[in-house]
mmCIF file with all atom_site columns, C-alpha atoms and ligand atoms in Angstrom:
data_model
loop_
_atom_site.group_PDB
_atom_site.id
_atom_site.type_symbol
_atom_site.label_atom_id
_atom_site.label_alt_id
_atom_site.label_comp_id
_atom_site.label_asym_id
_atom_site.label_entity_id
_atom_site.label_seq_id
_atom_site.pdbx_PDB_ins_code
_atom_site.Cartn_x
_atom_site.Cartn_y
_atom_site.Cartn_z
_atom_site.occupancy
_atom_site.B_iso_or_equiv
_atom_site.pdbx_formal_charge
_atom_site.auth_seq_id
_atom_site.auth_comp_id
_atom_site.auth_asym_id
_atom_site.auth_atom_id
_atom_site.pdbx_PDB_model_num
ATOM   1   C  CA  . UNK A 1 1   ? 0.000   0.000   0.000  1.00 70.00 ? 170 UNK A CA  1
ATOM   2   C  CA  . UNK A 1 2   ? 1.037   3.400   -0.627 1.00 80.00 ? 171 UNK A CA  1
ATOM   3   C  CA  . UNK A 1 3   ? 1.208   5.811   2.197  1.00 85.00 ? 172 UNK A CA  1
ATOM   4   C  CA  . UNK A 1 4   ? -0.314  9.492   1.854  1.00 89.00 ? 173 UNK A CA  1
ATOM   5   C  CA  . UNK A 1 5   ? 2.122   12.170  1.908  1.00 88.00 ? 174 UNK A CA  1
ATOM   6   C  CA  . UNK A 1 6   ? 0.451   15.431  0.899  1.00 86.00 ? 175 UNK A CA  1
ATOM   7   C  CA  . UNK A 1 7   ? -2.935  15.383  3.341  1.00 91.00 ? 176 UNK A CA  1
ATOM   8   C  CA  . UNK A 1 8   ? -4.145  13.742  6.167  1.00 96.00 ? 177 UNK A CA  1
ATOM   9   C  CA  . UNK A 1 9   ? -7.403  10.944  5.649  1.00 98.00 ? 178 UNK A CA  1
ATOM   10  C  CA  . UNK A 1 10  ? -9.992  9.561   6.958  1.00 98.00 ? 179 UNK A CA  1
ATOM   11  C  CA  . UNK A 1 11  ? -10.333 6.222   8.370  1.00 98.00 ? 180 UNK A CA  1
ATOM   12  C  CA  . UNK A 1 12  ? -13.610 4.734   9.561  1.00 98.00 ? 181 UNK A CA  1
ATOM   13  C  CA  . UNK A 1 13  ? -13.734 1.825   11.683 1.00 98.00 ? 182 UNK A CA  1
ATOM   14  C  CA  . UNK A 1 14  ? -17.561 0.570   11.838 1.00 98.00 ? 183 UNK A CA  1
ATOM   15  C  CA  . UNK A 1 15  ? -20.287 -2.473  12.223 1.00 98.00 ? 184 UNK A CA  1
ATOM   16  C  CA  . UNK A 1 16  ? -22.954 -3.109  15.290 1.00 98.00 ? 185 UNK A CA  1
ATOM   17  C  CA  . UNK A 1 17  ? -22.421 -3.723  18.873 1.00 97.00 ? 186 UNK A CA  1
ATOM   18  C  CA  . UNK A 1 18  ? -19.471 -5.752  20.170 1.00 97.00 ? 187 UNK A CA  1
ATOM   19  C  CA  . UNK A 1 19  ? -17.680 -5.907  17.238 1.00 98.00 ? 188 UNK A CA  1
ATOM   20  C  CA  . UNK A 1 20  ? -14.548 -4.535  18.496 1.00 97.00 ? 189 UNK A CA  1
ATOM   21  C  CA  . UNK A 1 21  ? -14.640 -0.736  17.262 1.00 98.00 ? 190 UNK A CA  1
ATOM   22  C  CA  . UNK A 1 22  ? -13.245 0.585   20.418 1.00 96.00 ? 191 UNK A CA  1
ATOM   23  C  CA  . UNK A 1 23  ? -10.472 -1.990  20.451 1.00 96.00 ? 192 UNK A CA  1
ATOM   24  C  CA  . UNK A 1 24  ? -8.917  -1.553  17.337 1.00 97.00 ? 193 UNK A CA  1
ATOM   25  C  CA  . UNK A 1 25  ? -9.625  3.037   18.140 1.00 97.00 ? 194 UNK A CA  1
ATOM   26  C  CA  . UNK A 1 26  ? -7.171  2.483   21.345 1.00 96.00 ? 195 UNK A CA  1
ATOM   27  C  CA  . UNK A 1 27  ? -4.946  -0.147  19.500 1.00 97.00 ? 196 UNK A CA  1
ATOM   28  C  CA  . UNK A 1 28  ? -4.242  2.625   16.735 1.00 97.00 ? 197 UNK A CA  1
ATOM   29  C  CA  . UNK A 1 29  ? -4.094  5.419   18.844 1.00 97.00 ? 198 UNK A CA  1
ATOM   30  C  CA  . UNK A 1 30  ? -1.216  3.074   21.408 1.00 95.00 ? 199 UNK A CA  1
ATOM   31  C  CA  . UNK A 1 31  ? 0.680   2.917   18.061 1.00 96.00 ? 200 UNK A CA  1
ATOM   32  C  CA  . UNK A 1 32  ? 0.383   6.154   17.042 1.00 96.00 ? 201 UNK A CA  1
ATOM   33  C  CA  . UNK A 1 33  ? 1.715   7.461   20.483 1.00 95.00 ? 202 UNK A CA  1
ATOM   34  C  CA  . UNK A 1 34  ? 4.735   4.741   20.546 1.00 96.00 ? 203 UNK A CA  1
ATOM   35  C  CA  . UNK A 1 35  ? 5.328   6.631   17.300 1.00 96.00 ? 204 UNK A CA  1
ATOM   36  C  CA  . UNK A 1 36  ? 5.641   9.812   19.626 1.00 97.00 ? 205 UNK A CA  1
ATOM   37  C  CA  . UNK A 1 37  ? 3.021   11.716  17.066 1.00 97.00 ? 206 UNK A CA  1
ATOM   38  C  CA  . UNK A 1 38  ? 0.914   13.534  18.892 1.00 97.00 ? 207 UNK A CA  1
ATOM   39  C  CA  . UNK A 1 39  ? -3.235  12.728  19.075 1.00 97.00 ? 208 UNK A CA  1
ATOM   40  C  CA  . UNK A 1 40  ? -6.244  14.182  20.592 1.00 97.00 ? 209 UNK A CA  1
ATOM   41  C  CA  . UNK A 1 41  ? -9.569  11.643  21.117 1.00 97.00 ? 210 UNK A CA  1
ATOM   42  C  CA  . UNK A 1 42  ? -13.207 12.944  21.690 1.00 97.00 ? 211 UNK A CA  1
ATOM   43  C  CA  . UNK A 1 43  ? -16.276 10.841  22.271 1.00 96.00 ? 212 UNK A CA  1
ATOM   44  C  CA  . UNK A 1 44  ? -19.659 12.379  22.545 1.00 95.00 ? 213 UNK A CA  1
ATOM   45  C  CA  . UNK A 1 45  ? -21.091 13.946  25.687 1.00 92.00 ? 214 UNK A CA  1
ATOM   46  C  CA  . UNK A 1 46  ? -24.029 11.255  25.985 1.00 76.00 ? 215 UNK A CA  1
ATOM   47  C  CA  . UNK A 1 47  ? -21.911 8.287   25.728 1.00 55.00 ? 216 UNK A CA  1
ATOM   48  C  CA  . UNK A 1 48  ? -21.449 7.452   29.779 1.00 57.00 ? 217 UNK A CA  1
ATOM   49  C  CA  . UNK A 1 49  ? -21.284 4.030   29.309 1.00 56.00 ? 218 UNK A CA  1
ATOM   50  C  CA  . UNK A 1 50  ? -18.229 3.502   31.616 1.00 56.00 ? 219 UNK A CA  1
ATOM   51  C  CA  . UNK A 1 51  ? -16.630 6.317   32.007 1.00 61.00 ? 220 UNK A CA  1
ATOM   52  C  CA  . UNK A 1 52  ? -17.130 9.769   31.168 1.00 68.00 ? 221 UNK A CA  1
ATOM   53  C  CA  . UNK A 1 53  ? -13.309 10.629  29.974 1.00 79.00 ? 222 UNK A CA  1
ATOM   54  C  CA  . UNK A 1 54  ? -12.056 7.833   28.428 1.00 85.00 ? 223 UNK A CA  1
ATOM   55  C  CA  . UNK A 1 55  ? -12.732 5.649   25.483 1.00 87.00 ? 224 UNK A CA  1
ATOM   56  C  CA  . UNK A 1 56  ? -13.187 2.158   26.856 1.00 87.00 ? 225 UNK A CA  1
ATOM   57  C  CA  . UNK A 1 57  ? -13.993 -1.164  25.250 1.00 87.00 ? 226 UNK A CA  1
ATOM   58  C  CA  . UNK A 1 58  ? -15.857 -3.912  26.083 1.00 88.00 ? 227 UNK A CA  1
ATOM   59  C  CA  . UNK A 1 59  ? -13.024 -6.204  27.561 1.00 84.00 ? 228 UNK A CA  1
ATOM   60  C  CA  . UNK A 1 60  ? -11.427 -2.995  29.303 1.00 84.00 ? 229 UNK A CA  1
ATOM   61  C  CA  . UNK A 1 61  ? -8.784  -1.189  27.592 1.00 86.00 ? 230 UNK A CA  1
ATOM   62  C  CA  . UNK A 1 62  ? -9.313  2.178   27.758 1.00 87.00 ? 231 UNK A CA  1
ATOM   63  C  CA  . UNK A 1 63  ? -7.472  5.417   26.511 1.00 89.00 ? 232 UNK A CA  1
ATOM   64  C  CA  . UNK A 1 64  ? -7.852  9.206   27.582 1.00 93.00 ? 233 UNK A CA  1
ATOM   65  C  CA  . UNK A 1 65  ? -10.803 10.929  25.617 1.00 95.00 ? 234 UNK A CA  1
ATOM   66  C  CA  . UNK A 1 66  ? -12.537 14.668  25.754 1.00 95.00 ? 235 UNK A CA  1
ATOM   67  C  CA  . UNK A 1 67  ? -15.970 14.541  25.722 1.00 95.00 ? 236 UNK A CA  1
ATOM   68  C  CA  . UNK A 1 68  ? -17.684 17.372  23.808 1.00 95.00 ? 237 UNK A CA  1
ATOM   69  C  CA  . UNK A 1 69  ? -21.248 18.290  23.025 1.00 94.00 ? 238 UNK A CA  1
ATOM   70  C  CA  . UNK A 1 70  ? -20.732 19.929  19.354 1.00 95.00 ? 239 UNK A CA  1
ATOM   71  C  CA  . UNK A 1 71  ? -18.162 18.140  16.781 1.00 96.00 ? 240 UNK A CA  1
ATOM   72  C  CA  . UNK A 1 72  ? -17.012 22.384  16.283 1.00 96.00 ? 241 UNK A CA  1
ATOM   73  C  CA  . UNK A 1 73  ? -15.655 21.944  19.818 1.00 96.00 ? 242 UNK A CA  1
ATOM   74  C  CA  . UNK A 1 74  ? -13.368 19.544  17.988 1.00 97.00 ? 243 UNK A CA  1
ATOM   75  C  CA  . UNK A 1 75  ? -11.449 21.986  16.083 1.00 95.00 ? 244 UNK A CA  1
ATOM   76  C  CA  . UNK A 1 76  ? -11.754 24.530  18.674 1.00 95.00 ? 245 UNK A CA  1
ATOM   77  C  CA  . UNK A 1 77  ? -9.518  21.676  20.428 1.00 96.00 ? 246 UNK A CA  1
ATOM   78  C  CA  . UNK A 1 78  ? -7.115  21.130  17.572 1.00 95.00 ? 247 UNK A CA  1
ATOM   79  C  CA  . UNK A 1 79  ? -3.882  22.945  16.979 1.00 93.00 ? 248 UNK A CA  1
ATOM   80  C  CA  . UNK A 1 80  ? -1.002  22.892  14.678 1.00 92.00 ? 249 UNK A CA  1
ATOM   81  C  CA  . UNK A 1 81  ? 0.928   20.604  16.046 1.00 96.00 ? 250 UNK A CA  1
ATOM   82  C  CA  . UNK A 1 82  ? -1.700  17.862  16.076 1.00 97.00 ? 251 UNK A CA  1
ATOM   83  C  CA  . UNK A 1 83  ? -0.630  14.917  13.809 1.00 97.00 ? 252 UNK A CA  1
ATOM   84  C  CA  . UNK A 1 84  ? -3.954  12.692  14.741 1.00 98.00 ? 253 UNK A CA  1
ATOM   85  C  CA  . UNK A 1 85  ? -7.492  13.174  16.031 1.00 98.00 ? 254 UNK A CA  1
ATOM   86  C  CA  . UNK A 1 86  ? -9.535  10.070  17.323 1.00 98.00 ? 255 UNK A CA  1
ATOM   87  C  CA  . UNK A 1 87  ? -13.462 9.783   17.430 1.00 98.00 ? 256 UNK A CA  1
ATOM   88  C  CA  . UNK A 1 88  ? -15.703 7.057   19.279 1.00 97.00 ? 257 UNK A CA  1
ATOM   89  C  CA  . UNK A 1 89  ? -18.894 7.043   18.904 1.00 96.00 ? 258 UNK A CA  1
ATOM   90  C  CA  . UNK A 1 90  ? -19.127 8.894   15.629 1.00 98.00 ? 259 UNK A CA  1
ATOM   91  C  CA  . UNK A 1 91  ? -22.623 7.733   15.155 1.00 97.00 ? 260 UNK A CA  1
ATOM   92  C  CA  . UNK A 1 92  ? -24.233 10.151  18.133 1.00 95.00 ? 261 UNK A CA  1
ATOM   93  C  CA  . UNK A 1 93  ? -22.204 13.160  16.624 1.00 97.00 ? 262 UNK A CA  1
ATOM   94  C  CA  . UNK A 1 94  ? -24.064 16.414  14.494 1.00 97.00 ? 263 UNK A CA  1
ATOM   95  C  CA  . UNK A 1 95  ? -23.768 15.633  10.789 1.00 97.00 ? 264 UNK A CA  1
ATOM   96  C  CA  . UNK A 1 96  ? -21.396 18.777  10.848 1.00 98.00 ? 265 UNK A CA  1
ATOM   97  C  CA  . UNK A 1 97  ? -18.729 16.003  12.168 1.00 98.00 ? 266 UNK A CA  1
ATOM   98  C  CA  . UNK A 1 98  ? -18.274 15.024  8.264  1.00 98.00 ? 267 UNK A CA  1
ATOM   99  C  CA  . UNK A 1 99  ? -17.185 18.475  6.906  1.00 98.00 ? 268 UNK A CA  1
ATOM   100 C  CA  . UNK A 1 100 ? -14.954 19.175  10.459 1.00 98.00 ? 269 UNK A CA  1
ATOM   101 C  CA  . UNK A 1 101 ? -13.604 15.571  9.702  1.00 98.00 ? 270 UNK A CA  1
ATOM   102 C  CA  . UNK A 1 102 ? -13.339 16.769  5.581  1.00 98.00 ? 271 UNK A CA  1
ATOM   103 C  CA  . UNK A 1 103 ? -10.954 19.679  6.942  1.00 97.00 ? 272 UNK A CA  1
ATOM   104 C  CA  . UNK A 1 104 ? -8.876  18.193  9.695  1.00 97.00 ? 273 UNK A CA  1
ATOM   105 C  CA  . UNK A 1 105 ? -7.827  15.836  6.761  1.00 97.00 ? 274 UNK A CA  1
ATOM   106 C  CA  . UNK A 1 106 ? -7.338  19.073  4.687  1.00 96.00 ? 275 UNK A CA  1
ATOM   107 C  CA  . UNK A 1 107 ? -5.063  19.899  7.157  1.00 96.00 ? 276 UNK A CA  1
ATOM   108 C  CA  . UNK A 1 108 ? -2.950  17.066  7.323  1.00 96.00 ? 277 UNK A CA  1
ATOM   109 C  CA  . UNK A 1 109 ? -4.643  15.191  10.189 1.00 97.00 ? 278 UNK A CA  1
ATOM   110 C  CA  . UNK A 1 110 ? -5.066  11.481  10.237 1.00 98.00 ? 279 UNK A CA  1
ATOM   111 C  CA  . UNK A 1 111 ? -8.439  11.321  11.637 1.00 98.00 ? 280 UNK A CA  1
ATOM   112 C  CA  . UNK A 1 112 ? -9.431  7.821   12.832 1.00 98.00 ? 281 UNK A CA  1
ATOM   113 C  CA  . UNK A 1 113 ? -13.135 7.449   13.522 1.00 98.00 ? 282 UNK A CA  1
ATOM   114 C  CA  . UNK A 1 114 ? -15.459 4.265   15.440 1.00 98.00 ? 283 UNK A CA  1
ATOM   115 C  CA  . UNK A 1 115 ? -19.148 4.047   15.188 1.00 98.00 ? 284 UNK A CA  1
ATOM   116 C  CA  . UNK A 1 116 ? -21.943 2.113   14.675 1.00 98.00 ? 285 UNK A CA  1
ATOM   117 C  CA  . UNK A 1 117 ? -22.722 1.747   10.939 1.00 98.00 ? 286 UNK A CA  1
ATOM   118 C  CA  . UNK A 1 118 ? -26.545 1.010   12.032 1.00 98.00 ? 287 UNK A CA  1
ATOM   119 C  CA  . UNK A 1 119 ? -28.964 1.881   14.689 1.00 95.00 ? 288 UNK A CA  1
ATOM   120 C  CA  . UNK A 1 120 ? -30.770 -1.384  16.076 1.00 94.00 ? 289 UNK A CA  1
ATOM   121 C  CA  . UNK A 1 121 ? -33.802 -0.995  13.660 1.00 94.00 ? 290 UNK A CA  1
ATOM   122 C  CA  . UNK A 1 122 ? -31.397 -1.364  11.093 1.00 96.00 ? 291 UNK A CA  1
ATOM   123 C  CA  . UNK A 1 123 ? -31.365 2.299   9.705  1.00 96.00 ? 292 UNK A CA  1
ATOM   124 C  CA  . UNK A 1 124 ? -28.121 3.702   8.737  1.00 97.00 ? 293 UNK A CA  1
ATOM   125 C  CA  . UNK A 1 125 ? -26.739 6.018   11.796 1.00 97.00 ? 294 UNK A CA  1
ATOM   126 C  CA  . UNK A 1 126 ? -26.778 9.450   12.014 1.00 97.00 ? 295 UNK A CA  1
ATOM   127 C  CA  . UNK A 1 127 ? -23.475 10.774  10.152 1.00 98.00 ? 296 UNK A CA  1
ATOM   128 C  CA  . UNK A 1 128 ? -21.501 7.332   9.672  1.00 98.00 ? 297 UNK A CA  1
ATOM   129 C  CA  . UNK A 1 129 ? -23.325 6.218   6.037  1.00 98.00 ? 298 UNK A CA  1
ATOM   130 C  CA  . UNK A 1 130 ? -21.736 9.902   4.927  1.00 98.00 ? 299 UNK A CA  1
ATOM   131 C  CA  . UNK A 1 131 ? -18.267 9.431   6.386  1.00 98.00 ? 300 UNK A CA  1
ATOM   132 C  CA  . UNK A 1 132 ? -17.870 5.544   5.183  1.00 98.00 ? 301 UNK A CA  1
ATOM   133 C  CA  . UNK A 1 133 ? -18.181 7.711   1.848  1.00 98.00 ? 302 UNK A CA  1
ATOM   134 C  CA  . UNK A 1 134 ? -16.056 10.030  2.195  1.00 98.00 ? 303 UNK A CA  1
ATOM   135 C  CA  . UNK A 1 135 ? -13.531 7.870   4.032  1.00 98.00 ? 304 UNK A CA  1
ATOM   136 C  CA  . UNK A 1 136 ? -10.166 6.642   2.422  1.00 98.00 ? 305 UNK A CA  1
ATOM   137 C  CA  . UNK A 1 137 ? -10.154 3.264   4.287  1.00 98.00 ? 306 UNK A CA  1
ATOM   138 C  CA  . UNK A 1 138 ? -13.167 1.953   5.725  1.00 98.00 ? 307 UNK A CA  1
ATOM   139 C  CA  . UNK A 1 139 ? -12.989 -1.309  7.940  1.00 98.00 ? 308 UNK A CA  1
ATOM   140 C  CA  . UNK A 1 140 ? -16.062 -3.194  8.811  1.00 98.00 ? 309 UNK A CA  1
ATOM   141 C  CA  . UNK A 1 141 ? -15.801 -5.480  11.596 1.00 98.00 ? 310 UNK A CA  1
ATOM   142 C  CA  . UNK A 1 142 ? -18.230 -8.095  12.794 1.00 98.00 ? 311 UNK A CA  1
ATOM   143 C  CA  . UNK A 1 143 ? -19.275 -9.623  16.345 1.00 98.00 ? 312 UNK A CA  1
ATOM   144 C  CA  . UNK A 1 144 ? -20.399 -12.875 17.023 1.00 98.00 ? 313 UNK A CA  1
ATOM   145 C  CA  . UNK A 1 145 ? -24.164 -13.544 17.421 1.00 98.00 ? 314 UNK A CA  1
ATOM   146 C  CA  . UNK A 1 146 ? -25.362 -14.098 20.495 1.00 97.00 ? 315 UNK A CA  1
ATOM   147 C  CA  . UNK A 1 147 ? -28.560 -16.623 18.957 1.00 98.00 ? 316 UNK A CA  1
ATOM   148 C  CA  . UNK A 1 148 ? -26.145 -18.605 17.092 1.00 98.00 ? 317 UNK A CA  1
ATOM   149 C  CA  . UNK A 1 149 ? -22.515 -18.121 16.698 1.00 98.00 ? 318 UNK A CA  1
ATOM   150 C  CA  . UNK A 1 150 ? -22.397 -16.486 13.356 1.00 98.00 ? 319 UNK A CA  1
ATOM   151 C  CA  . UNK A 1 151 ? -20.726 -13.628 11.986 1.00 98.00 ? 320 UNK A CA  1
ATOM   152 C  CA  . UNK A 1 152 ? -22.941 -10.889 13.839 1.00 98.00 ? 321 UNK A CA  1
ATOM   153 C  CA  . UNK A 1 153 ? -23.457 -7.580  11.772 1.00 98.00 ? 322 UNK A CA  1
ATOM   154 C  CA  . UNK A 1 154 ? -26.527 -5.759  13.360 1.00 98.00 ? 323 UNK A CA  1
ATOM   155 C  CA  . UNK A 1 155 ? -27.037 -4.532  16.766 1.00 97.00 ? 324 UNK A CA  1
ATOM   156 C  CA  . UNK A 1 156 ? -30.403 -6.262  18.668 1.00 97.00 ? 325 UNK A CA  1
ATOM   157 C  CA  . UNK A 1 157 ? -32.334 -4.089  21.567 1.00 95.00 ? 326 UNK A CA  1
ATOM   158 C  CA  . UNK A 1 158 ? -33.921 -6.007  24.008 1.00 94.00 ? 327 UNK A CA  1
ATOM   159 C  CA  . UNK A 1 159 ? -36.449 -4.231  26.537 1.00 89.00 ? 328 UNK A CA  1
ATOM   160 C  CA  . UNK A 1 160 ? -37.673 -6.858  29.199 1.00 85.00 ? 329 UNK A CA  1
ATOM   161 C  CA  . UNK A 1 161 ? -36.328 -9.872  26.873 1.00 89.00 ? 330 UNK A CA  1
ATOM   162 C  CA  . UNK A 1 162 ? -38.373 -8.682  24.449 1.00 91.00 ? 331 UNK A CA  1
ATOM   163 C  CA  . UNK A 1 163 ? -37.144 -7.475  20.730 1.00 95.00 ? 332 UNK A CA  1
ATOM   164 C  CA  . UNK A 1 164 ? -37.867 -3.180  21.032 1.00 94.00 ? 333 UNK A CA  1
ATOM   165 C  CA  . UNK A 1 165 ? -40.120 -1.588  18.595 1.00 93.00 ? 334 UNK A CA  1
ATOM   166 C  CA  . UNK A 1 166 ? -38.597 0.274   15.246 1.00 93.00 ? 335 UNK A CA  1
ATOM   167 C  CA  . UNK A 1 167 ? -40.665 3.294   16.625 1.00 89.00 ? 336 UNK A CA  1
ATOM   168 C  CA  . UNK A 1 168 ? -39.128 2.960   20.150 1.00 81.00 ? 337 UNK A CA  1
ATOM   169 C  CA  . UNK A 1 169 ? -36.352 6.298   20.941 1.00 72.00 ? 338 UNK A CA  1
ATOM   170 C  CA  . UNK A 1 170 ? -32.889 5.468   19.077 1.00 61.00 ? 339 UNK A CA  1
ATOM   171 C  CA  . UNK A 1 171 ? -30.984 7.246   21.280 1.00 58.00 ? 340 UNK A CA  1
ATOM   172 C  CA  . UNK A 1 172 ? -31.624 5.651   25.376 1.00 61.00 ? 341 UNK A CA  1
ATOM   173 C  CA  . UNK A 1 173 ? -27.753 5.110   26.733 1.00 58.00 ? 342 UNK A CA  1
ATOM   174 C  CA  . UNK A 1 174 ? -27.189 4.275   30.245 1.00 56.00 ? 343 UNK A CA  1
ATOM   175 C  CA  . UNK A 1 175 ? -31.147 2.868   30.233 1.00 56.00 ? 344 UNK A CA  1
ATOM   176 C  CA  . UNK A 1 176 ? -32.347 -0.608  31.176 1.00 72.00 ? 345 UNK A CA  1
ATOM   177 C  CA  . UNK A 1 177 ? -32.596 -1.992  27.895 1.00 84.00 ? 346 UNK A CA  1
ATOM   178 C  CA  . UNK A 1 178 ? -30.152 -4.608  26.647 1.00 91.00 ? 347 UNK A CA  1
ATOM   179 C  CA  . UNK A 1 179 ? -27.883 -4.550  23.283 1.00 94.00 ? 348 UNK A CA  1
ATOM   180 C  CA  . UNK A 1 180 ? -26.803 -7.557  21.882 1.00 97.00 ? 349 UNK A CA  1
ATOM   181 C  CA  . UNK A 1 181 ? -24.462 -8.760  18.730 1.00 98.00 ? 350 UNK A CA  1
ATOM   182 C  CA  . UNK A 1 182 ? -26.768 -10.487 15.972 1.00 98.00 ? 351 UNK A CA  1
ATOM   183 C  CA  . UNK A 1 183 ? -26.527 -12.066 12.932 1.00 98.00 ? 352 UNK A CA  1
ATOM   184 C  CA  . UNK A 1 184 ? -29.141 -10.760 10.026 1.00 98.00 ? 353 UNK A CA  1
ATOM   185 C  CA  . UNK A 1 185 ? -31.685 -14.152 10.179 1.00 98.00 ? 354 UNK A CA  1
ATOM   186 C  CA  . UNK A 1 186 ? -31.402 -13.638 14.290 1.00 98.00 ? 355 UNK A CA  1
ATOM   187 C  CA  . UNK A 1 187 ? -31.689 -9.948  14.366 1.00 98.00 ? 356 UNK A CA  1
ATOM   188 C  CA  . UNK A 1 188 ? -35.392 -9.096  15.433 1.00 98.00 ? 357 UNK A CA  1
ATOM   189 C  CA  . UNK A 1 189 ? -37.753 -5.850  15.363 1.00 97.00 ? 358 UNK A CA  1
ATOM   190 C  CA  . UNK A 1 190 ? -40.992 -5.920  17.539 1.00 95.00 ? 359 UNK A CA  1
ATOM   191 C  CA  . UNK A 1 191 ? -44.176 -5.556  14.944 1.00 86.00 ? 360 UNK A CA  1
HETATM 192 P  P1  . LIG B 2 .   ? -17.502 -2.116  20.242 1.00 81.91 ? 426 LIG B P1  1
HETATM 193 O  O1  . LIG B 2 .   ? -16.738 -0.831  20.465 1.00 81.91 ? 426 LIG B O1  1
HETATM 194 O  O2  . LIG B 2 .   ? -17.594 -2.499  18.787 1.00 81.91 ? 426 LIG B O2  1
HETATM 195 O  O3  . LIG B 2 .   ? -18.853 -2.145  20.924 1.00 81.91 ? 426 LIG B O3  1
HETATM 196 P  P2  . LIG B 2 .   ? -15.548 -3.247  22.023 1.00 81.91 ? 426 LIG B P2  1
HETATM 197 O  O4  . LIG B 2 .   ? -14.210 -2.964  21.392 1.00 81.91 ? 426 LIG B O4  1
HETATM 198 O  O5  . LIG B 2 .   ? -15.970 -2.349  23.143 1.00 81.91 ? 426 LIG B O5  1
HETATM 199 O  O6  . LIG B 2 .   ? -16.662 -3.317  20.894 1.00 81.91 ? 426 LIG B O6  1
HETATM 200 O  O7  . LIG B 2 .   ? -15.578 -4.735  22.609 1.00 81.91 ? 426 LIG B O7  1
HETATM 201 C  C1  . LIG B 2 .   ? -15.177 -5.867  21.865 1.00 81.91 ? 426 LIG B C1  1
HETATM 202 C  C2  . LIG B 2 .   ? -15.046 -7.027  22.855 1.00 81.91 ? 426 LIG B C2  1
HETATM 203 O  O8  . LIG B 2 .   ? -16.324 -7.364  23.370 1.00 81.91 ? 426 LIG B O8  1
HETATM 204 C  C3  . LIG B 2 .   ? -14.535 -8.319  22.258 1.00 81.91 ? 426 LIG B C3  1
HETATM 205 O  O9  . LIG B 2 .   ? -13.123 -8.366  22.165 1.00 81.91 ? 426 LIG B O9  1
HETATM 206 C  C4  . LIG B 2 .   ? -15.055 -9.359  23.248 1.00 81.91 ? 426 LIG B C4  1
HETATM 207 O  O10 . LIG B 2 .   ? -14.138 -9.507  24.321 1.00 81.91 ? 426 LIG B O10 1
HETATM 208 C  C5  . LIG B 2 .   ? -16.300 -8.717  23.832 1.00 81.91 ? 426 LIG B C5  1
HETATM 209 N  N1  . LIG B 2 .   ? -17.576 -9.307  23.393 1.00 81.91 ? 426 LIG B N1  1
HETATM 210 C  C6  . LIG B 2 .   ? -18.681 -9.417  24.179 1.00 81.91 ? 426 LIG B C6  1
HETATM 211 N  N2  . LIG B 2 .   ? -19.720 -9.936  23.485 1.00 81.91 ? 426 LIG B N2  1
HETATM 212 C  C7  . LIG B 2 .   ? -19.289 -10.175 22.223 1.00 81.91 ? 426 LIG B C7  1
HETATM 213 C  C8  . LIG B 2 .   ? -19.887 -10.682 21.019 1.00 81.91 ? 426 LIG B C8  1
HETATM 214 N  N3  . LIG B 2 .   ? -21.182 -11.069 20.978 1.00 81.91 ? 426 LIG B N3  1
HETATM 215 N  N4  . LIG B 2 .   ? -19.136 -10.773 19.920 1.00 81.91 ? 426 LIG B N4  1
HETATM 216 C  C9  . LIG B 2 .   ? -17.852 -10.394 19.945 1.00 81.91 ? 426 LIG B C9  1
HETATM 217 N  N5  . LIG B 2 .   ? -17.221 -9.903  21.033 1.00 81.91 ? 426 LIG B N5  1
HETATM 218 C  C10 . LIG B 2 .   ? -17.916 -9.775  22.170 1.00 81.91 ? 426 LIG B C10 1
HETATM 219 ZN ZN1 . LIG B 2 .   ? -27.579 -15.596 14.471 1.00 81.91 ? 427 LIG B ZN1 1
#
């Protein structure tokens, strides 16, 4: 592969629940800093899942993260001297994230974004379908399904054990609902 030399990129890292999107954020953004470059990660506001200043994954690495309201707050974060910016959780962000991630990579910056490609009804998720566009590498990882052991690419919500509606809020973390990896003949939508 040929590297890029005369701008920064984007690279999205996507697929549901569990796949390992905050895994392979932190294991970039440890190389990048044994490279001695220097990075700044944001995650959205609402995502409290386990902590409300880092990025942490599922089996408990974690890295330092800001967490801002706005994607602008990004580049009111950024300076010169930044080589690369990492996002978690791209899929709760503004769509104005895609033209702040468009010029950050303008400028030079490697910008390395995770997200879920799809909400749990299925539906493409908030500004991720526009930055897997836009994006000069795009990885799509999969979990394993919960049902059955297969490949999982789609994210199931459970409320009381029960498959949630399509019309139910997208947005509820830190609620009482469960998330779980699926496969697309496991993955279920109430009606
Ligand atoms: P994501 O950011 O995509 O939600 P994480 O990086 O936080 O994922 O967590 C991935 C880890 O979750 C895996 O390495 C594994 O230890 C754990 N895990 C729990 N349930 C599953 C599942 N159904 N499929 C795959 N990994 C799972
Ligand atoms: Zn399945």
């Amino acid at each position: 592969m040929y590297k890029i030399t005369k701008s920064g990129w984007l690279e999205v890292i996507t697929g549901p629940m569990y796949c390992g999107k905050s895994e392979e954020l932190i294991r970039r953004l440890r190389r990048v800093k044994i490279a001695r470059q220097k990075v700044k990660v944001f995650k959205p506001v609402l995502d409290n899942r386990y902590s409300k200043k880092d990025v942490v994954s599922h089996s408990g690495n974690s890295i330092e993260a800001v967490p801002v309201d706005h994607p602008e707050e990004i580049l009111e974060r950024i300076d010169n001297t930044v080589d690369v910016v990492g996002i978690d959780e791209a899929q709760f962000f503004h769509e104005d994230l895609v033209e702040i991630c468009e010029d950050l990579a303008d400028r030079g910056i490697r910008v390395i974004l995770a997200g879920l490609d799809r909400d749990f009804r299925n539906e493409p998720f908030g500004p991720m379908p526009e930055l897997m566009a836009r994006a000069e590498y795009v990885d799509k990882l999969h979990a394993i399904c919960i049902q059955c052991g297969e490949p999982a690419s789609r994210t199931q919500r459970l409320i009381d054990g029960e498959p949630a509606a399509a019309d139910d809020p997208v947005i509820l973390v830190g609620a009482s609902e469960v998330y779980e990896a699926r496969c697309r003949s496991c993955h279920a939508i109430k009606g």
